[in-house]
PDB file of C-alpha atoms in Angstrom:
ATOM      1  CA  MET A   1       0.000   0.000   0.000  1.00 38.00           C
ATOM      2  CA  THR A   2       1.465   3.334  -1.035  1.00 44.00           C
ATOM      3  CA  ALA A   3       1.844   5.915   1.698  1.00 48.00           C
ATOM      4  CA  ASP A   4       0.058   9.213   1.207  1.00 56.00           C
ATOM      5  CA  ARG A   5       2.363  11.827  -0.243  1.00 58.00           C
ATOM      6  CA  PRO A   6       2.730  14.998   1.841  1.00 63.00           C
ATOM      7  CA  THR A   7       1.022  18.051   0.408  1.00 79.00           C
ATOM      8  CA  LEU A   8       3.393  20.824  -0.611  1.00 83.00           C
ATOM      9  CA  THR A   9       3.321  23.811   1.671  1.00 88.00           C
ATOM     10  CA  ARG A  10       2.428  27.239   0.368  1.00 90.00           C
ATOM     11  CA  PRO A  11       6.099  28.372   0.486  1.00 92.00           C
ATOM     12  CA  GLU A  12       7.033  25.304  -1.575  1.00 92.00           C
ATOM     13  CA  LEU A  13       4.276  26.059  -4.087  1.00 93.00           C
ATOM     14  CA  ALA A  14       5.454  29.661  -4.294  1.00 94.00           C
ATOM     15  CA  ASP A  15       9.011  28.459  -4.897  1.00 95.00           C
ATOM     16  CA  LEU A  16       7.757  26.354  -7.808  1.00 95.00           C
ATOM     17  CA  LEU A  17       6.300  29.443  -9.481  1.00 96.00           C
ATOM     18  CA  THR A  18       9.294  31.603  -8.625  1.00 97.00           C
ATOM     19  CA  ASP A  19      11.697  29.087 -10.148  1.00 97.00           C
ATOM     20  CA  ALA A  20       9.551  29.004 -13.287  1.00 97.00           C
ATOM     21  CA  ALA A  21       9.629  32.807 -13.471  1.00 97.00           C
ATOM     22  CA  GLN A  22      13.410  32.830 -13.217  1.00 97.00           C
ATOM     23  CA  SER A  23      13.706  30.205 -15.936  1.00 97.00           C
ATOM     24  CA  VAL A  24      11.521  32.240 -18.286  1.00 98.00           C
ATOM     25  CA  SER A  25      13.316  35.516 -17.633  1.00 97.00           C
ATOM     26  CA  GLY A  26      16.630  33.730 -18.153  1.00 97.00           C
ATOM     27  CA  ILE A  27      15.696  33.227 -21.802  1.00 97.00           C
ATOM     28  CA  LEU A  28      16.224  36.945 -22.381  1.00 95.00           C
ATOM     29  CA  THR A  29      19.786  36.948 -21.066  1.00 94.00           C
ATOM     30  CA  THR A  30      20.970  33.968 -23.077  1.00 94.00           C
ATOM     31  CA  GLU A  31      23.731  34.772 -25.518  1.00 91.00           C
ATOM     32  CA  TYR A  32      24.299  32.731 -28.645  1.00 92.00           C
ATOM     33  CA  PRO A  33      27.442  33.042 -30.784  1.00 91.00           C
ATOM     34  CA  THR A  34      26.406  34.386 -34.158  1.00 89.00           C
ATOM     35  CA  ALA A  35      28.516  34.051 -37.282  1.00 90.00           C
ATOM     36  CA  ALA A  36      29.037  37.228 -39.277  1.00 91.00           C
ATOM     37  CA  SER A  37      27.239  35.569 -42.168  1.00 90.00           C
ATOM     38  CA  ARG A  38      24.081  35.420 -40.051  1.00 91.00           C
ATOM     39  CA  SER A  39      24.422  38.626 -38.046  1.00 92.00           C
ATOM     40  CA  TYR A  40      20.874  39.687 -38.880  1.00 93.00           C
ATOM     41  CA  LEU A  41      19.623  36.808 -36.693  1.00 93.00           C
ATOM     42  CA  HIS A  42      21.653  37.822 -33.648  1.00 93.00           C
ATOM     43  CA  PRO A  43      18.700  39.499 -31.853  1.00 94.00           C
ATOM     44  CA  VAL A  44      16.690  36.263 -31.788  1.00 95.00           C
ATOM     45  CA  LEU A  45      19.200  33.424 -31.608  1.00 94.00           C
ATOM     46  CA  GLY A  46      19.604  33.563 -27.827  1.00 95.00           C
ATOM     47  CA  ALA A  47      15.887  33.140 -27.192  1.00 96.00           C
ATOM     48  CA  LEU A  48      15.587  30.633 -30.011  1.00 95.00           C
ATOM     49  CA  SER A  49      18.273  28.425 -28.474  1.00 94.00           C
ATOM     50  CA  ALA A  50      17.236  28.760 -24.814  1.00 96.00           C
ATOM     51  CA  GLY A  51      13.456  28.786 -25.243  1.00 96.00           C
ATOM     52  CA  PRO A  52      12.896  25.109 -26.084  1.00 95.00           C
ATOM     53  CA  GLN A  53      15.082  24.060 -23.157  1.00 95.00           C
ATOM     54  CA  VAL A  54      13.007  26.156 -20.767  1.00 97.00           C
ATOM     55  CA  VAL A  55       9.769  24.759 -22.211  1.00 97.00           C
ATOM     56  CA  GLY A  56      11.091  21.241 -21.638  1.00 96.00           C
ATOM     57  CA  LYS A  57      12.153  22.127 -18.108  1.00 96.00           C
ATOM     58  CA  LEU A  58       8.794  23.663 -17.207  1.00 96.00           C
ATOM     59  CA  SER A  59       6.956  20.750 -18.789  1.00 96.00           C
ATOM     60  CA  ASP A  60       8.952  18.221 -16.754  1.00 95.00           C
ATOM     61  CA  ARG A  61       8.370  20.185 -13.559  1.00 94.00           C
ATOM     62  CA  LEU A  62       4.648  20.426 -14.235  1.00 93.00           C
ATOM     63  CA  GLU A  63       4.370  16.689 -14.887  1.00 92.00           C
ATOM     64  CA  GLY A  64       6.388  15.967 -11.770  1.00 91.00           C
ATOM     65  CA  PHE A  65       4.237  18.300  -9.702  1.00 89.00           C
ATOM     66  CA  VAL A  66       1.012  16.696 -10.877  1.00 89.00           C
ATOM     67  CA  ALA A  67       2.348  13.160 -10.424  1.00 86.00           C
ATOM     68  CA  ALA A  68       3.769  13.740  -6.959  1.00 80.00           C
ATOM     69  CA  GLU A  69       1.269  16.209  -5.557  1.00 74.00           C
ATOM     70  CA  HIS A  70      -2.050  15.341  -7.199  1.00 76.00           C
ATOM     71  CA  PRO A  71      -3.096  18.969  -6.524  1.00 77.00           C
ATOM     72  CA  ALA A  72      -6.401  19.092  -4.698  1.00 76.00           C
ATOM     73  CA  THR A  73      -6.017  21.998  -2.301  1.00 82.00           C
ATOM     74  CA  PRO A  74      -7.034  25.484  -3.477  1.00 84.00           C
ATOM     75  CA  ALA A  75      -3.424  26.699  -3.303  1.00 86.00           C
ATOM     76  CA  GLY A  76      -2.208  23.647  -5.204  1.00 88.00           C
ATOM     77  CA  LEU A  77      -4.819  24.052  -7.925  1.00 87.00           C
ATOM     78  CA  PHE A  78      -4.024  27.768  -8.169  1.00 89.00           C
ATOM     79  CA  THR A  79      -0.327  26.934  -8.620  1.00 91.00           C
ATOM     80  CA  LEU A  80      -1.143  24.298 -11.232  1.00 91.00           C
ATOM     81  CA  ALA A  81      -3.255  26.740 -13.252  1.00 91.00           C
ATOM     82  CA  SER A  82      -0.591  29.443 -13.128  1.00 93.00           C
ATOM     83  CA  HIS A  83       2.242  27.116 -14.117  1.00 95.00           C
ATOM     84  CA  ALA A  84       0.237  25.503 -16.911  1.00 94.00           C
ATOM     85  CA  SER A  85      -0.775  28.909 -18.288  1.00 94.00           C
ATOM     86  CA  ALA A  86       2.845  30.047 -18.292  1.00 95.00           C
ATOM     87  CA  LEU A  87       3.924  26.909 -20.130  1.00 96.00           C
ATOM     88  CA  GLY A  88       1.214  27.293 -22.755  1.00 94.00           C
ATOM     89  CA  TRP A  89       1.893  30.992 -23.291  1.00 95.00           C
ATOM     90  CA  LEU A  90       5.644  30.454 -23.596  1.00 96.00           C
ATOM     91  CA  THR A  91       5.172  27.574 -26.031  1.00 96.00           C
ATOM     92  CA  GLU A  92       2.918  29.706 -28.221  1.00 95.00           C
ATOM     93  CA  SER A  93       5.327  32.650 -28.131  1.00 96.00           C
ATOM     94  CA  LEU A  94       8.270  30.473 -29.123  1.00 96.00           C
ATOM     95  CA  ALA A  95       6.246  29.011 -31.984  1.00 96.00           C
ATOM     96  CA  GLU A  96       5.654  32.566 -33.232  1.00 96.00           C
ATOM     97  CA  LEU A  97       9.360  33.332 -32.876  1.00 96.00           C
ATOM     98  CA  THR A  98      10.269  30.219 -34.843  1.00 94.00           C
ATOM     99  CA  ALA A  99       7.830  31.192 -37.584  1.00 94.00           C
ATOM    100  CA  SER A 100       9.392  34.658 -37.782  1.00 94.00           C
ATOM    101  CA  VAL A 101      12.876  33.193 -38.107  1.00 93.00           C
ATOM    102  CA  GLU A 102      11.666  30.860 -40.843  1.00 92.00           C
ATOM    103  CA  GLU A 103      10.212  33.837 -42.708  1.00 93.00           C
ATOM    104  CA  ILE A 104      13.522  35.656 -42.433  1.00 93.00           C
ATOM    105  CA  SER A 105      15.402  32.601 -43.644  1.00 90.00           C
ATOM    106  CA  THR A 106      13.057  32.299 -46.595  1.00 90.00           C
ATOM    107  CA  ARG A 107      13.517  35.976 -47.388  1.00 90.00           C
ATOM    108  CA  VAL A 108      17.293  35.828 -47.516  1.00 88.00           C
ATOM    109  CA  GLY A 109      17.141  32.683 -49.620  1.00 81.00           C
ATOM    110  CA  ILE A 110      15.218  34.413 -52.412  1.00 51.00           C
ATOM    111  CA  PRO A 111      17.531  35.546 -55.230  1.00 44.00           C
ATOM    112  CA  THR A 112      17.483  39.328 -55.538  1.00 41.00           C
ATOM    113  CA  GLU A 113      19.102  41.836 -57.800  1.00 45.00           C
ATOM    114  CA  SER A 114      22.047  43.591 -56.254  1.00 41.00           C
ATOM    115  CA  ARG A 115      20.878  46.861 -54.797  1.00 41.00           C
ATOM    116  CA  THR A 116      22.535  49.508 -52.673  1.00 43.00           C
ATOM    117  CA  LEU A 117      21.392  52.226 -50.349  1.00 39.00           C
ATOM    118  CA  VAL A 118      21.746  55.644 -51.953  1.00 39.00           C
ATOM    119  CA  VAL A 119      23.440  58.340 -49.901  1.00 37.00           C
ATOM    120  CA  PRO A 120      21.932  61.797 -50.511  1.00 36.00           C
ATOM    121  CA  ALA A 121      24.134  64.825 -50.782  1.00 36.00           C
ATOM    122  CA  SER A 122      23.318  65.734 -47.172  1.00 36.00           C
ATOM    123  CA  GLY A 123      25.135  62.630 -45.992  1.00 38.00           C
ATOM    124  CA  ASP A 124      21.974  60.913 -44.706  1.00 39.00           C
ATOM    125  CA  ALA A 125      20.134  58.038 -46.295  1.00 38.00           C
ATOM    126  CA  HIS A 126      16.412  57.538 -45.912  1.00 40.00           C
ATOM    127  CA  ARG A 127      14.528  54.312 -46.426  1.00 43.00           C
ATOM    128  CA  ASP A 128      10.926  54.205 -45.296  1.00 46.00           C
ATOM    129  CA  ASP A 129      11.015  55.085 -41.580  1.00 48.00           C
ATOM    130  CA  PHE A 130      14.781  54.720 -41.241  1.00 51.00           C
ATOM    131  CA  SER A 131      17.404  57.430 -41.339  1.00 63.00           C
ATOM    132  CA  PHE A 132      21.072  56.496 -41.473  1.00 68.00           C
ATOM    133  CA  SER A 133      24.211  58.556 -41.153  1.00 78.00           C
ATOM    134  CA  ALA A 134      27.160  57.946 -43.423  1.00 80.00           C
ATOM    135  CA  LEU A 135      28.910  56.055 -40.602  1.00 83.00           C
ATOM    136  CA  GLU A 136      25.877  53.827 -40.060  1.00 76.00           C
ATOM    137  CA  LEU A 137      25.647  53.182 -43.778  1.00 81.00           C
ATOM    138  CA  ALA A 138      29.247  52.033 -43.838  1.00 87.00           C
ATOM    139  CA  ALA A 139      28.536  49.604 -40.976  1.00 86.00           C
ATOM    140  CA  ILE A 140      25.435  48.315 -42.757  1.00 86.00           C
ATOM    141  CA  ARG A 141      27.343  47.745 -45.973  1.00 89.00           C
ATOM    142  CA  THR A 142      30.088  45.891 -44.120  1.00 90.00           C
ATOM    143  CA  ALA A 143      27.598  43.662 -42.298  1.00 91.00           C
ATOM    144  CA  ALA A 144      25.587  43.081 -45.474  1.00 90.00           C
ATOM    145  CA  GLU A 145      28.699  42.129 -47.403  1.00 91.00           C
ATOM    146  CA  ALA A 146      29.539  39.482 -44.786  1.00 92.00           C
ATOM    147  CA  THR A 147      26.070  37.972 -45.220  1.00 91.00           C
ATOM    148  CA  ASN A 148      26.153  38.216 -49.011  1.00 91.00           C
ATOM    149  CA  LEU A 149      22.992  40.325 -48.944  1.00 90.00           C
ATOM    150  CA  ALA A 150      22.193  43.648 -50.558  1.00 90.00           C
ATOM    151  CA  PRO A 151      22.242  46.415 -47.923  1.00 89.00           C
ATOM    152  CA  ASP A 152      18.526  47.166 -48.187  1.00 88.00           C
ATOM    153  CA  ILE A 153      17.645  43.482 -47.809  1.00 90.00           C
ATOM    154  CA  TYR A 154      19.961  43.294 -44.814  1.00 91.00           C
ATOM    155  CA  VAL A 155      18.170  46.220 -43.166  1.00 91.00           C
ATOM    156  CA  GLU A 156      14.822  44.585 -43.902  1.00 91.00           C
ATOM    157  CA  VAL A 157      15.626  41.211 -42.342  1.00 93.00           C
ATOM    158  CA  LEU A 158      17.454  42.780 -39.408  1.00 92.00           C
ATOM    159  CA  SER A 159      14.358  44.880 -38.713  1.00 92.00           C
ATOM    160  CA  GLN A 160      12.192  41.748 -38.812  1.00 94.00           C
ATOM    161  CA  SER A 161      14.600  40.059 -36.418  1.00 94.00           C
ATOM    162  CA  LEU A 162      14.508  42.991 -34.004  1.00 94.00           C
ATOM    163  CA  LEU A 163      10.709  43.012 -34.107  1.00 96.00           C
ATOM    164  CA  ALA A 164      10.571  39.286 -33.345  1.00 96.00           C
ATOM    165  CA  ALA A 165      13.037  39.795 -30.501  1.00 96.00           C
ATOM    166  CA  SER A 166      10.849  42.565 -29.093  1.00 96.00           C
ATOM    167  CA  ARG A 167       7.792  40.322 -29.145  1.00 97.00           C
ATOM    168  CA  ILE A 168       9.435  37.406 -27.371  1.00 97.00           C
ATOM    169  CA  THR A 169      10.923  39.825 -24.844  1.00 97.00           C
ATOM    170  CA  ASP A 170       7.495  41.278 -24.053  1.00 96.00           C
ATOM    171  CA  ALA A 171       6.021  37.790 -23.725  1.00 96.00           C
ATOM    172  CA  CYS A 172       8.748  36.498 -21.413  1.00 97.00           C
ATOM    173  CA  MET A 173       8.584  39.592 -19.230  1.00 97.00           C
ATOM    174  CA  GLU A 174       4.810  39.315 -18.881  1.00 95.00           C
ATOM    175  CA  ILE A 175       4.951  35.584 -18.172  1.00 96.00           C
ATOM    176  CA  SER A 176       7.717  35.992 -15.599  1.00 97.00           C
ATOM    177  CA  SER A 177       5.966  38.907 -13.928  1.00 96.00           C
ATOM    178  CA  GLY A 178       2.686  36.986 -13.778  1.00 95.00           C
ATOM    179  CA  LEU A 179       4.351  33.967 -12.208  1.00 96.00           C
ATOM    180  CA  LEU A 180       5.966  36.132  -9.547  1.00 96.00           C
ATOM    181  CA  GLU A 181       2.638  37.804  -8.763  1.00 93.00           C
ATOM    182  CA  ASP A 182       0.992  34.409  -8.440  1.00 93.00           C
ATOM    183  CA  ALA A 183       3.832  33.168  -6.234  1.00 94.00           C
ATOM    184  CA  ALA A 184       3.313  36.135  -3.910  1.00 91.00           C
ATOM    185  CA  TYR A 185      -0.425  35.447  -3.821  1.00 89.00           C
ATOM    186  CA  VAL A 186       0.065  31.773  -2.972  1.00 89.00           C
ATOM    187  CA  LEU A 187       2.583  32.638  -0.272  1.00 86.00           C
ATOM    188  CA  ASP A 188       0.823  35.573   1.350  1.00 79.00           C
ATOM    189  CA  GLU A 189      -2.859  35.485   0.532  1.00 61.00           C
ATOM    190  CA  ALA A 190      -4.104  32.132  -0.775  1.00 47.00           C
ATOM    191  CA  THR A 191      -6.640  30.569   1.537  1.00 52.00           C
ATOM    192  CA  GLY A 192      -8.975  27.620   1.478  1.00 51.00           C
ATOM    193  CA  ASP A 193     -11.608  29.558  -0.457  1.00 49.00           C
ATOM    194  CA  VAL A 194      -9.300  30.937  -3.144  1.00 48.00           C
ATOM    195  CA  TRP A 195     -11.263  29.098  -5.839  1.00 47.00           C
ATOM    196  CA  LEU A 196     -14.627  29.993  -4.293  1.00 37.00           C
ATOM    197  CA  GLY A 197     -14.364  33.759  -4.659  1.00 44.00           C
ATOM    198  CA  ASP A 198     -16.572  35.680  -7.062  1.00 45.00           C
ATOM    199  CA  GLY A 199     -15.146  37.295 -10.216  1.00 50.00           C
ATOM    200  CA  PRO A 200     -11.844  36.857 -12.020  1.00 48.00           C
ATOM    201  CA  GLY A 201      -9.783  38.155  -9.105  1.00 55.00           C
ATOM    202  CA  SER A 202      -9.493  34.631  -7.709  1.00 64.00           C
ATOM    203  CA  LEU A 203      -7.836  33.395 -10.911  1.00 78.00           C
ATOM    204  CA  PRO A 204      -4.048  33.327 -11.439  1.00 84.00           C
ATOM    205  CA  THR A 205      -2.548  36.432 -13.035  1.00 84.00           C
ATOM    206  CA  LEU A 206      -1.597  34.641 -16.240  1.00 78.00           C
ATOM    207  CA  VAL A 207      -5.041  33.098 -16.618  1.00 84.00           C
ATOM    208  CA  ARG A 208      -6.605  36.547 -16.313  1.00 82.00           C
ATOM    209  CA  SER A 209      -4.101  37.936 -18.811  1.00 80.00           C
ATOM    210  CA  LEU A 210      -4.872  35.187 -21.312  1.00 75.00           C
ATOM    211  CA  LEU A 211      -8.600  35.731 -20.919  1.00 77.00           C
ATOM    212  CA  ALA A 212      -8.108  39.456 -21.506  1.00 77.00           C
ATOM    213  CA  ARG A 213      -6.125  38.731 -24.663  1.00 70.00           C
ATOM    214  CA  MET A 214      -8.853  36.419 -25.936  1.00 69.00           C
ATOM    215  CA  GLU A 215     -11.475  39.105 -25.345  1.00 65.00           C
ATOM    216  CA  THR A 216      -9.338  41.639 -27.213  1.00 64.00           C
ATOM    217  CA  VAL A 217      -8.920  39.323 -30.195  1.00 55.00           C
ATOM    218  CA  GLY A 218     -12.586  38.430 -30.160  1.00 55.00           C
TER     219      GLY A 218
END
């Protein structure tokens, strides 16, 4: 006969969410060596390399938590919902990042006519919403030459890379912040009736955020 497993204490549940938050935020500080021939991908390669590892880590922890704890207490269920929401959100965000990188890779693989950025007499170059000095243009040309891309194509794919990096950064920051808020709630405020309260205030931060996003899209 298997002995009953001890229920995790609220501090232990809070630690589970805090550790998850630190893992997610760590994605943004990961550095990945980028060859000069792929410098336009530098903004996203760190997250692209670390993200799947963090997803796997969070997934393993969630499975282990469910298997060992069989969450039944309000605090345990609250922790489960928060952790699962974080995992789902992060997985979706990384899928979007991967899709963006694939689009960039497809773009640079399309044969294009050799084009250059024209430098006006004033010494500045303008392309859409960008304005470059002569020094910046020289750096762009050097970087583009290393990637075997025309300068304007290089600027285009680098901009797409920076945009993708901004999106994954926003997602990771929101996920990490939500997990920390939920950890504080579990540690300081969660009680036996946490799931019995009226309104969305009794739901984990990330669950409320996801519901708000769904309402916005709808």
